[in-house]
Amino acid sequence: KAGVTQTPRYLIKTRGQQVTLSCSPISGHRSVSWYQQTPGQGLQFLFEYFSETQRNKGNFPGRFSGRQFSNSRSEMNVSTLELGDSALYLCASSTGQANSYEQYFGPGTRLTVT
Amino acid sequence: QQQVKQSPQSLIVQKGGISIINCAYENTAFDYFPWYQQFPGKGPALLIAIRPDVSEKKEGRFTISFNKSAKQFSLHIMDSQPGDSATYFCAASIRYNFNKFYFGSGTKLNVKP
């Protein structure tokens, strides 16, 4: 089975721009979660999508948004980029079913905001 | 407020030794506790996980010990190898919170040959 794929792997953007990141989950998985990883704050939960619906969200400003498509692929968008948004953005895939807890992470997208 | 506290921040162990990483939590509603291993440039990889109804789980050289009353859990890596050098994260989640994982701050393990 193919793992979680994320594109692009690296991005350089300028302050004020917006960016869209993509995640394709493991085949058969219907849940996609997004995390931000920085040296200072560690791994922080952004939001989770299941069957095209946001089921859970973390404490990030509204500039961070996401969506999920009918094939379970997910995109994350960050508008009006700030220097502090520079981070590794990880998506994690799971079945999303009750009593199925395992999450599998992709390699991440390294975003640099200048 | 950090939901899961992890220590130590870094750890140096000789090859063949035992690596021990500890985590503590406050929220008694947590019911799933995984450990992840992350190599530079890679995403975290699920290593081993435990539910609070058992006190220990072993998979190969990796063991989770869980102390429900103390709200602590730890990862033990037996016979540590240089290839185990990575950053390790503990995490916790609540079943009805749908995949919202709270991660520890990470432990950078260096296993010296």
PDB file of N, CA and C in Angstrom, chain A residues 13-14 16-21 34 36 46-47 60-66 75-82 84-86 89 111 113:
ATOM      1  N   LYS A  13       7.679  31.219   0.101  1.00  0.00           N
ATOM      2  CA  LYS A  13       6.693  32.249  -0.184  1.00  0.00           C
ATOM      3  C   LYS A  13       7.091  33.538   0.516  1.00  0.00           C
ATOM      4  N   THR A  14       6.453  34.601   0.087  1.00  0.00           N
ATOM      5  CA  THR A  14       6.713  35.927   0.654  1.00  0.00           C
ATOM      6  C   THR A  14       5.570  36.299   1.584  1.00  0.00           C
ATOM      7  N   GLY A  16       2.508  37.875   3.193  1.00  0.00           N
ATOM      8  CA  GLY A  16       1.313  38.414   2.573  1.00  0.00           C
ATOM      9  C   GLY A  16       0.712  37.523   1.495  1.00  0.00           C
ATOM     10  N   GLN A  17       1.516  36.622   0.962  1.00  0.00           N
ATOM     11  CA  GLN A  17       0.995  35.712  -0.054  1.00  0.00           C
ATOM     12  C   GLN A  17       0.138  34.628   0.611  1.00  0.00           C
ATOM     13  N   GLN A  18      -0.469  33.809  -0.243  1.00  0.00           N
ATOM     14  CA  GLN A  18      -1.187  32.652   0.271  1.00  0.00           C
ATOM     15  C   GLN A  18      -0.595  31.380  -0.340  1.00  0.00           C
ATOM     16  N   VAL A  19      -0.881  30.259   0.310  1.00  0.00           N
ATOM     17  CA  VAL A  19      -0.290  29.007  -0.142  1.00  0.00           C
ATOM     18  C   VAL A  19      -1.301  27.877   0.033  1.00  0.00           C
ATOM     19  N   THR A  20      -1.227  26.902  -0.854  1.00  0.00           N
ATOM     20  CA  THR A  20      -2.085  25.720  -0.760  1.00  0.00           C
ATOM     21  C   THR A  20      -1.213  24.482  -0.765  1.00  0.00           C
ATOM     22  N   LEU A  21      -1.423  23.633   0.224  1.00  0.00           N
ATOM     23  CA  LEU A  21      -0.685  22.380   0.351  1.00  0.00           C
ATOM     24  C   LEU A  21      -1.648  21.224   0.128  1.00  0.00           C
ATOM     25  N   TRP A  34      -4.192  17.598   9.875  1.00  0.00           N
ATOM     26  CA  TRP A  34      -3.055  18.453   9.550  1.00  0.00           C
ATOM     27  C   TRP A  34      -2.406  18.931  10.837  1.00  0.00           C
ATOM     28  N   GLN A  36       1.094  21.354  12.348  1.00  0.00           N
ATOM     29  CA  GLN A  36       2.210  22.255  12.114  1.00  0.00           C
ATOM     30  C   GLN A  36       3.340  21.865  13.055  1.00  0.00           C
ATOM     31  N   LEU A  46      -3.847  21.174  13.674  1.00  0.00           N
ATOM     32  CA  LEU A  46      -4.551  22.246  12.966  1.00  0.00           C
ATOM     33  C   LEU A  46      -6.030  21.913  12.811  1.00  0.00           C
ATOM     34  N   PHE A  47      -6.325  20.831  12.121  1.00  0.00           N
ATOM     35  CA  PHE A  47      -7.705  20.385  11.928  1.00  0.00           C
ATOM     36  C   PHE A  47      -7.722  18.978  11.345  1.00  0.00           C
ATOM     37  N   PHE A  60      -5.810  27.645  15.885  1.00  0.00           N
ATOM     38  CA  PHE A  60      -5.090  28.441  14.893  1.00  0.00           C
ATOM     39  C   PHE A  60      -6.032  29.496  14.343  1.00  0.00           C
ATOM     40  N   PRO A  61      -5.446  30.636  13.888  1.00  0.00           N
ATOM     41  CA  PRO A  61      -6.314  31.694  13.347  1.00  0.00           C
ATOM     42  C   PRO A  61      -7.007  31.254  12.066  1.00  0.00           C
ATOM     43  N   GLY A  62      -8.034  32.021  11.700  1.00  0.00           N
ATOM     44  CA  GLY A  62      -8.840  31.703  10.537  1.00  0.00           C
ATOM     45  C   GLY A  62      -8.088  31.743   9.219  1.00  0.00           C
ATOM     46  N   ARG A  63      -6.848  32.265   9.260  1.00  0.00           N
ATOM     47  CA  ARG A  63      -6.040  32.273   8.027  1.00  0.00           C
ATOM     48  C   ARG A  63      -5.714  30.848   7.578  1.00  0.00           C
ATOM     49  N   PHE A  64      -5.801  29.936   8.496  1.00  0.00           N
ATOM     50  CA  PHE A  64      -5.542  28.530   8.198  1.00  0.00           C
ATOM     51  C   PHE A  64      -6.880  27.842   7.912  1.00  0.00           C
ATOM     52  N   SER A  65      -7.010  27.284   6.754  1.00  0.00           N
ATOM     53  CA  SER A  65      -8.247  26.605   6.399  1.00  0.00           C
ATOM     54  C   SER A  65      -7.933  25.345   5.616  1.00  0.00           C
ATOM     55  N   GLY A  66      -8.914  24.512   5.481  1.00  0.00           N
ATOM     56  CA  GLY A  66      -8.689  23.281   4.750  1.00  0.00           C
ATOM     57  C   GLY A  66      -9.963  22.802   4.097  1.00  0.00           C
ATOM     58  N   GLU A  75      -6.660  19.410   1.075  1.00  0.00           N
ATOM     59  CA  GLU A  75      -5.816  20.581   0.865  1.00  0.00           C
ATOM     60  C   GLU A  75      -5.877  21.471   2.091  1.00  0.00           C
ATOM     61  N   MET A  76      -4.773  22.143   2.349  1.00  0.00           N
ATOM     62  CA  MET A  76      -4.713  23.127   3.410  1.00  0.00           C
ATOM     63  C   MET A  76      -4.277  24.453   2.804  1.00  0.00           C
ATOM     64  N   ASN A  77      -4.933  25.506   3.209  1.00  0.00           N
ATOM     65  CA  ASN A  77      -4.630  26.831   2.683  1.00  0.00           C
ATOM     66  C   ASN A  77      -4.238  27.768   3.819  1.00  0.00           C
ATOM     67  N   VAL A  78      -3.210  28.545   3.580  1.00  0.00           N
ATOM     68  CA  VAL A  78      -2.843  29.585   4.544  1.00  0.00           C
ATOM     69  C   VAL A  78      -2.831  30.900   3.776  1.00  0.00           C
ATOM     70  N   SER A  79      -3.636  31.839   4.235  1.00  0.00           N
ATOM     71  CA  SER A  79      -3.707  33.138   3.566  1.00  0.00           C
ATOM     72  C   SER A  79      -2.885  34.166   4.341  1.00  0.00           C
ATOM     73  N   THR A  80      -2.542  35.232   3.679  1.00  0.00           N
ATOM     74  CA  THR A  80      -1.810  36.341   4.292  1.00  0.00           C
ATOM     75  C   THR A  80      -0.662  35.812   5.148  1.00  0.00           C
ATOM     76  N   LEU A  81       0.267  35.171   4.505  1.00  0.00           N
ATOM     77  CA  LEU A  81       1.358  34.498   5.213  1.00  0.00           C
ATOM     78  C   LEU A  81       2.158  35.457   6.089  1.00  0.00           C
ATOM     79  N   GLU A  82       2.551  34.935   7.261  1.00  0.00           N
ATOM     80  CA  GLU A  82       3.409  35.664   8.191  1.00  0.00           C
ATOM     81  C   GLU A  82       4.705  34.879   8.356  1.00  0.00           C
ATOM     82  N   GLY A  84       6.057  33.842  10.914  1.00  0.00           N
ATOM     83  CA  GLY A  84       5.868  32.779  11.893  1.00  0.00           C
ATOM     84  C   GLY A  84       5.176  31.543  11.345  1.00  0.00           C
ATOM     85  N   ASP A  85       4.702  31.618  10.123  1.00  0.00           N
ATOM     86  CA  ASP A  85       4.065  30.449   9.517  1.00  0.00           C
ATOM     87  C   ASP A  85       5.093  29.487   8.935  1.00  0.00           C
ATOM     88  N   SER A  86       6.348  29.891   8.927  1.00  0.00           N
ATOM     89  CA  SER A  86       7.409  29.002   8.448  1.00  0.00           C
ATOM     90  C   SER A  86       7.444  27.772   9.337  1.00  0.00           C
ATOM     91  N   TYR A  89       4.712  21.353   7.582  1.00  0.00           N
ATOM     92  CA  TYR A  89       3.295  21.021   7.680  1.00  0.00           C
ATOM     93  C   TYR A  89       3.106  19.550   7.334  1.00  0.00           C
ATOM     94  N   LEU A 111       7.534  24.739   4.510  1.00  0.00           N
ATOM     95  CA  LEU A 111       7.167  26.083   4.054  1.00  0.00           C
ATOM     96  C   LEU A 111       8.101  27.103   4.679  1.00  0.00           C
ATOM     97  N   VAL A 113       8.656  31.206   4.795  1.00  0.00           N
ATOM     98  CA  VAL A 113       8.079  32.513   4.487  1.00  0.00           C
ATOM     99  C   VAL A 113       9.156  33.568   4.677  1.00  0.00           C
TER     100      VAL A 113
END
